[in-house]
CSV table of C-alpha atoms in Angstrom, one decimal:
chain,number,residue,atom,x,y,z
D,1,MET,CA,91.3,10.0,42.1
D,2,LYS,CA,92.7,7.0,40.2
D,3,LYS,CA,89.7,7.0,37.8
D,4,ALA,CA,90.1,10.8,37.2
D,5,SER,CA,93.8,10.4,36.4
D,6,SER,CA,93.1,7.5,34.0
D,7,ALA,CA,90.4,9.6,32.2
D,8,LEU,CA,92.9,12.5,31.9
D,9,LEU,CA,95.6,10.3,30.5
D,10,ALA,CA,93.2,8.8,28.0
D,11,LEU,CA,92.2,12.2,26.8
D,12,ALA,CA,95.8,13.3,26.5
D,13,LEU,CA,96.4,10.4,24.1
D,14,ILE,CA,93.7,11.5,21.7
D,15,PRO,CA,94.8,13.8,18.8
D,16,ALA,CA,94.0,17.4,19.4
D,17,SER,CA,91.4,17.6,16.6
D,18,GLN,CA,89.6,14.6,18.0
D,19,ALA,CA,89.8,16.0,21.6
D,20,LEU,CA,87.3,18.6,20.5
D,21,MET,CA,84.7,15.9,20.7
D,22,ALA,CA,84.9,16.1,24.5
D,23,GLN,CA,84.4,19.8,24.6
D,24,ASP,CA,80.8,19.9,23.4
D,25,LYS,CA,81.4,23.3,21.8
D,26,GLU,CA,78.2,25.3,21.1
D,27,LEU,CA,77.9,26.9,17.7
D,28,VAL,CA,75.1,28.9,16.2
D,29,ILE,CA,75.1,29.1,12.4
D,30,GLY,CA,72.9,31.7,10.8
D,31,THR,CA,71.0,30.5,7.8
D,32,ASN,CA,68.5,31.7,5.2
D,33,ASN,CA,66.3,29.9,2.7
D,34,TRP,CA,68.7,29.9,-0.3
D,35,ALA,CA,69.1,26.3,-1.5
D,36,GLU,CA,72.9,26.3,-1.3
D,37,ASN,CA,72.8,27.9,2.1
D,38,ILE,CA,70.6,25.2,3.5
D,39,ALA,CA,72.8,22.6,1.9
D,40,VAL,CA,76.2,23.7,3.2
D,41,ALA,CA,74.8,24.6,6.6
D,42,ASN,CA,73.4,21.1,7.1
D,43,MET,CA,76.6,19.6,5.7
D,44,TRP,CA,78.7,21.4,8.3
D,45,LYS,CA,76.3,20.7,11.1
D,46,ILE,CA,76.6,17.0,10.5
D,47,LEU,CA,80.4,17.0,10.2
D,48,LEU,CA,80.9,19.1,13.3
D,49,GLU,CA,78.4,17.3,15.5
D,50,ASP,CA,79.1,13.7,14.5
D,51,GLU,CA,82.9,13.9,14.2
D,52,TYR,CA,84.0,16.7,16.5
D,53,GLY,CA,81.4,16.9,19.3
D,54,TYR,CA,80.0,20.4,18.5
D,55,ASP,CA,76.4,21.2,19.5
D,56,VAL,CA,75.3,23.1,16.4
D,57,LYS,CA,72.1,25.1,16.1
D,58,LEU,CA,70.9,26.4,12.7
D,59,SER,CA,69.2,29.7,13.2
D,60,ASN,CA,67.0,30.6,10.2
D,61,VAL,CA,66.5,34.4,10.1
D,62,SER,CA,66.1,37.2,7.6
D,63,LYS,CA,69.2,38.9,6.1
D,64,ASN,CA,68.8,42.0,8.3
D,65,ALA,CA,68.2,40.0,11.4
D,66,LEU,CA,71.2,37.8,10.7
D,67,TYR,CA,73.7,40.7,10.5
D,68,THR,CA,72.3,42.3,13.6
D,69,ALA,CA,72.3,39.1,15.6
D,70,MET,CA,75.9,38.3,14.6
D,71,SER,CA,77.1,41.7,15.5
D,72,GLN,CA,75.6,41.2,18.9
D,73,GLY,CA,77.2,37.8,19.4
D,74,ASP,CA,73.9,35.8,19.2
D,75,ILE,CA,75.0,34.1,16.0
D,76,ASP,CA,78.6,32.8,15.6
D,77,ILE,CA,79.0,32.3,11.9
D,78,SER,CA,77.1,32.2,8.6
D,79,MET,CA,78.2,30.3,5.5
D,80,GLU,CA,77.4,32.8,2.9
D,81,ILE,CA,78.1,36.4,2.1
D,82,TRP,CA,78.2,37.5,-1.6
D,83,LEU,CA,80.7,40.2,-2.4
D,84,PRO,CA,81.6,42.8,-3.6
D,85,ILE,CA,78.0,43.9,-4.6
D,86,THR,CA,75.0,41.8,-3.4
D,87,ASP,CA,75.5,41.7,0.4
D,88,LYS,CA,77.6,44.9,0.8
D,89,PRO,CA,74.6,46.9,2.0
D,90,PHE,CA,73.9,44.3,4.7
D,91,LEU,CA,77.6,44.2,5.8
D,92,GLU,CA,78.3,48.0,5.7
D,93,PRO,CA,76.6,49.0,9.0
D,94,TYR,CA,78.4,46.1,10.9
D,95,LYS,CA,81.8,46.0,9.1
D,96,ASP,CA,83.6,46.8,12.4
D,97,GLU,CA,81.8,44.1,14.3
D,98,LEU,CA,82.0,41.3,11.7
D,99,GLN,CA,84.8,39.5,10.0
D,100,VAL,CA,84.7,38.2,6.4
D,101,HIS,CA,86.9,35.1,6.0
D,102,ASP,CA,88.1,33.1,3.0
D,103,ALA,CA,86.1,32.4,-0.2
D,104,TRP,CA,84.6,29.0,-0.8
D,105,TYR,CA,82.8,29.5,-4.1
D,106,GLU,CA,83.7,31.7,-7.1
D,107,GLY,CA,81.7,32.8,-10.1
D,108,THR,CA,78.2,33.3,-8.9
D,109,GLY,CA,75.2,34.3,-11.1
D,110,LEU,CA,72.2,36.4,-10.2
D,111,GLY,CA,69.3,37.7,-12.2
D,112,LEU,CA,66.0,37.0,-13.9
D,113,VAL,CA,65.5,33.5,-15.3
D,114,VAL,CA,63.0,31.9,-17.7
D,115,PRO,CA,62.7,28.4,-19.1
D,116,SER,CA,64.6,27.9,-22.3
D,117,TYR,CA,61.4,27.4,-24.3
D,118,VAL,CA,60.4,31.1,-23.6
D,119,ASP,CA,61.3,33.0,-26.7
D,120,ILE,CA,62.9,36.1,-25.2
D,121,ASP,CA,66.5,36.5,-24.2
D,122,THR,CA,66.9,39.9,-22.6
D,123,ILE,CA,65.3,41.8,-19.7
D,124,PRO,CA,64.2,44.7,-22.0
D,125,GLU,CA,62.1,42.3,-24.0
D,126,LEU,CA,59.9,41.8,-20.9
D,127,LYS,CA,58.6,45.3,-21.4
D,128,GLU,CA,56.8,44.4,-24.6
D,129,ARG,CA,55.9,40.9,-23.5
D,130,ALA,CA,54.7,41.6,-20.0
D,131,ASP,CA,51.2,40.1,-20.5
D,132,ASP,CA,52.7,36.7,-21.3
D,133,PHE,CA,54.0,36.5,-17.7
D,134,GLU,CA,50.8,36.8,-15.8
D,135,TYR,CA,50.6,35.3,-12.3
D,136,GLN,CA,47.3,35.5,-10.4
D,137,GLY,CA,45.9,37.9,-12.9
D,138,SER,CA,48.7,40.5,-13.3
D,139,PRO,CA,52.2,40.5,-15.0
D,140,SER,CA,54.6,39.4,-12.4
D,141,ILE,CA,58.2,38.4,-11.6
D,142,LEU,CA,58.2,35.6,-9.0
D,143,GLY,CA,60.8,36.2,-6.3
D,144,ILE,CA,61.8,35.0,-2.8
D,145,ASP,CA,61.4,36.8,0.5
D,146,SER,CA,61.2,40.6,0.4
D,147,GLY,CA,64.2,41.1,2.7
D,148,SER,CA,66.6,39.3,0.5
D,149,ALA,CA,69.3,41.0,-1.6
D,150,ILE,CA,68.0,39.7,-4.9
D,151,ALA,CA,64.5,41.1,-4.1
D,152,GLY,CA,66.0,44.5,-3.7
D,153,LEU,CA,68.0,44.2,-6.9
D,154,THR,CA,64.9,43.1,-8.7
D,155,ASP,CA,62.9,46.1,-7.5
D,156,ASP,CA,65.8,48.3,-8.8
D,157,ALA,CA,65.8,46.4,-12.1
D,158,ILE,CA,62.0,46.9,-12.6
D,159,GLU,CA,62.5,50.6,-12.1
D,160,GLN,CA,65.7,50.8,-14.2
D,161,TYR,CA,64.1,49.0,-17.2
D,162,GLU,CA,60.7,50.5,-16.6
D,163,LEU,CA,59.1,47.1,-16.6
D,164,PRO,CA,55.3,46.9,-16.3
D,165,LEU,CA,55.6,43.9,-14.0
D,166,SER,CA,55.4,43.6,-10.2
D,167,GLN,CA,57.6,41.4,-8.1
D,168,VAL,CA,55.6,38.8,-6.1
D,169,ASN,CA,57.7,37.9,-3.0
D,170,SER,CA,57.3,34.5,-1.3
D,171,SER,CA,59.7,31.8,-0.1
D,172,GLY,CA,62.2,30.1,-2.2
D,173,PRO,CA,60.3,26.8,-2.1
D,174,ALA,CA,57.1,28.5,-3.1
D,175,MET,CA,58.8,30.2,-6.0
D,176,MET,CA,60.2,26.9,-7.1
D,177,ALA,CA,56.8,25.2,-6.9
D,178,ALA,CA,55.4,27.9,-9.2
D,179,LEU,CA,58.3,27.4,-11.6
D,180,ASP,CA,57.8,23.6,-11.5
D,181,GLY,CA,54.1,24.0,-12.3
D,182,ALA,CA,54.7,26.4,-15.2
D,183,TYR,CA,57.5,24.3,-16.6
D,184,ALA,CA,55.4,21.1,-16.6
D,185,SER,CA,52.9,22.9,-18.8
D,186,GLU,CA,55.5,24.9,-20.8
D,187,GLU,CA,53.9,28.1,-19.7
D,188,PRO,CA,55.8,31.4,-19.7
D,189,ILE,CA,57.2,32.4,-16.2
D,190,VAL,CA,60.0,34.7,-15.0
D,191,VAL,CA,61.6,34.2,-11.6
D,192,THR,CA,64.5,35.5,-9.7
D,193,LEU,CA,67.3,33.0,-9.4
D,194,TRP,CA,71.0,32.6,-8.7
D,195,SER,CA,73.9,30.3,-9.3
D,196,PRO,CA,74.7,28.1,-7.6
D,197,HIS,CA,71.2,26.5,-7.5
D,198,TRP,CA,70.0,23.0,-8.1
D,199,ALA,CA,67.3,24.3,-10.4
D,200,PHE,CA,69.8,24.6,-13.3
D,201,ALA,CA,70.4,20.8,-13.1
D,202,GLU,CA,66.7,20.0,-12.8
D,203,TYR,CA,65.3,22.3,-15.5
D,204,ASP,CA,66.5,23.8,-18.8
D,205,LEU,CA,66.7,27.5,-17.9
D,206,LYS,CA,68.4,30.6,-19.1
D,207,TYR,CA,69.3,34.0,-17.6
D,208,LEU,CA,67.8,37.0,-19.4
D,209,GLU,CA,70.6,39.2,-20.6
D,210,ASP,CA,71.0,42.3,-18.4
D,211,PRO,CA,72.5,45.0,-20.6
D,212,GLU,CA,72.2,47.7,-17.9
D,213,GLY,CA,74.0,45.6,-15.4
D,214,ALA,CA,71.2,45.9,-12.8
D,215,TYR,CA,72.3,42.7,-11.1
D,216,GLY,CA,76.0,43.4,-11.2
D,217,GLU,CA,78.9,41.1,-12.2
D,218,ASN,CA,79.7,37.6,-11.1
D,219,GLU,CA,80.6,37.5,-7.4
D,220,THR,CA,82.4,35.4,-4.8
D,221,ILE,CA,80.9,33.6,-1.8
D,222,TYR,CA,82.7,33.9,1.5
D,223,TRP,CA,81.9,32.7,5.0
D,224,PHE,CA,81.8,35.3,7.8
D,225,SER,CA,81.6,35.5,11.6
D,226,ARG,CA,81.3,37.7,14.6
D,227,GLY,CA,84.5,39.7,15.0
D,228,ASP,CA,86.1,37.6,17.7
D,229,PHE,CA,85.2,34.2,16.4
D,230,ALA,CA,88.7,33.3,15.0
D,231,GLY,CA,90.3,33.9,18.4
D,232,ASP,CA,87.6,31.8,20.1
D,233,ASP,CA,87.8,28.8,17.7
D,234,PRO,CA,91.0,28.9,15.6
D,235,TRP,CA,90.6,25.2,14.6
D,236,LEU,CA,87.2,25.7,12.9
D,237,THR,CA,88.4,29.0,11.4
D,238,GLU,CA,91.3,27.1,9.7
D,239,VAL,CA,88.9,24.3,8.6
D,240,LEU,CA,86.4,26.7,7.0
D,241,ASN,CA,89.1,28.8,5.3
D,242,ALA,CA,90.3,25.5,3.6
D,243,TRP,CA,86.7,24.7,2.5
D,244,LYS,CA,86.3,25.1,-1.3
D,245,MET,CA,83.4,24.0,-3.6
D,246,ASP,CA,82.7,24.3,-7.3
D,247,ASP,CA,79.7,23.7,-9.5
D,248,ASP,CA,80.2,19.9,-9.5
D,249,SER,CA,80.6,19.5,-5.7
D,250,LEU,CA,78.0,22.1,-4.6
D,251,GLY,CA,75.6,21.1,-7.4
D,252,GLY,CA,75.9,17.5,-6.4
D,253,LEU,CA,75.2,18.3,-2.8
D,254,MET,CA,72.2,20.3,-3.6
D,255,ALA,CA,70.9,17.8,-6.1
D,256,THR,CA,71.2,15.0,-3.6
D,257,ILE,CA,69.3,16.9,-1.0
D,258,GLU,CA,66.6,17.7,-3.5
D,259,GLU,CA,66.3,14.1,-4.6
D,260,VAL,CA,66.2,12.7,-1.0
D,261,GLY,CA,63.8,15.5,0.1
D,262,ASP,CA,65.4,16.1,3.5
D,263,PRO,CA,68.4,18.5,4.1
D,264,GLU,CA,70.1,16.4,6.8
D,265,GLU,CA,69.5,13.0,5.1
D,266,GLY,CA,70.7,14.3,1.8
D,267,ALA,CA,73.7,16.0,3.2
D,268,GLN,CA,74.7,12.8,5.1
D,269,GLN,CA,74.4,10.8,1.9
D,270,TRP,CA,76.6,13.3,0.0
D,271,ILE,CA,79.2,13.3,2.9
D,272,ASP,CA,79.3,9.5,2.9
D,273,ASN,CA,80.2,9.5,-0.8
D,274,HIS,CA,82.6,12.4,-0.9
D,275,ARG,CA,85.2,11.9,1.9
D,276,ASP,CA,88.0,12.5,-0.5
D,277,THR,CA,86.7,16.1,-1.0
D,278,ILE,CA,85.9,16.7,2.7
D,279,ASP,CA,88.9,15.2,4.6
D,280,PRO,CA,91.4,17.8,3.3
D,281,TRP,CA,89.2,20.6,4.7
D,282,LEU,CA,89.2,19.0,8.1
D,283,ALA,CA,92.9,18.2,8.0
D,284,ALA,CA,93.6,22.0,7.6
D,285,GLY,CA,92.6,22.5,11.2
D,286,GLU,CA,95.8,20.8,12.3
D,287,ALA,CA,97.6,24.1,11.6
D,288,ALA,CA,95.7,25.7,14.5
D,289,GLU,CA,96.3,23.0,17.0
């Protein structure tokens, strides 16, 4: 009895934010293969597990599966929803079951990208130069997984601009490997890309101008959750609402991960070097205690 009382007293003397470490809270973060998504999900996994005692699972699923699983309570949060255009079709069926929280990145980019040495500047020019962009024997746009929002927008762009190219869907890493190979040989290639992405720091690239607006305007990235998450974990809700990144901070995180070659090791290295950026996010949780 005496030992139990001593343990309770010791716990009572710990600040509320640190007391979370004793709770071993389980958290499932839904992820996808976008570079910035992998980067920030691993960053938060490390921070929450090492400093606040969470048991974090990263669940890598397709976009459709992510929204369905979150609406059913199998996934708690996801770090990335692009609004008002890109991810609206995914959110719409579940808007009553899910909650979109505060923005953490503003001013995204999305579209078709070529190396700067390619001598075209607009999407319509692809129509006349399609044969320059052959991949495995046919004119192609290299994309990521077929269930992604950018893949759907690219299919629409091909139809809207009447492009004689087909979209070849694969994974993000496979697409980047193809870009890397073409870039090394200065060969023409067109890929689907988005900002933020580490590729713009690694290669000299340019977006093709989109006069018809097939890819929409610049957007904002928010984090989102199952509908009752804020009530279940007000501390983490306040922390994530305070989280903000820009091209320098997010680009640096992604570049470090790419250089190290491992998401967790790279994220840990970036965390160690950027406590002045991170600590104000964590301090915001005190408002919920």
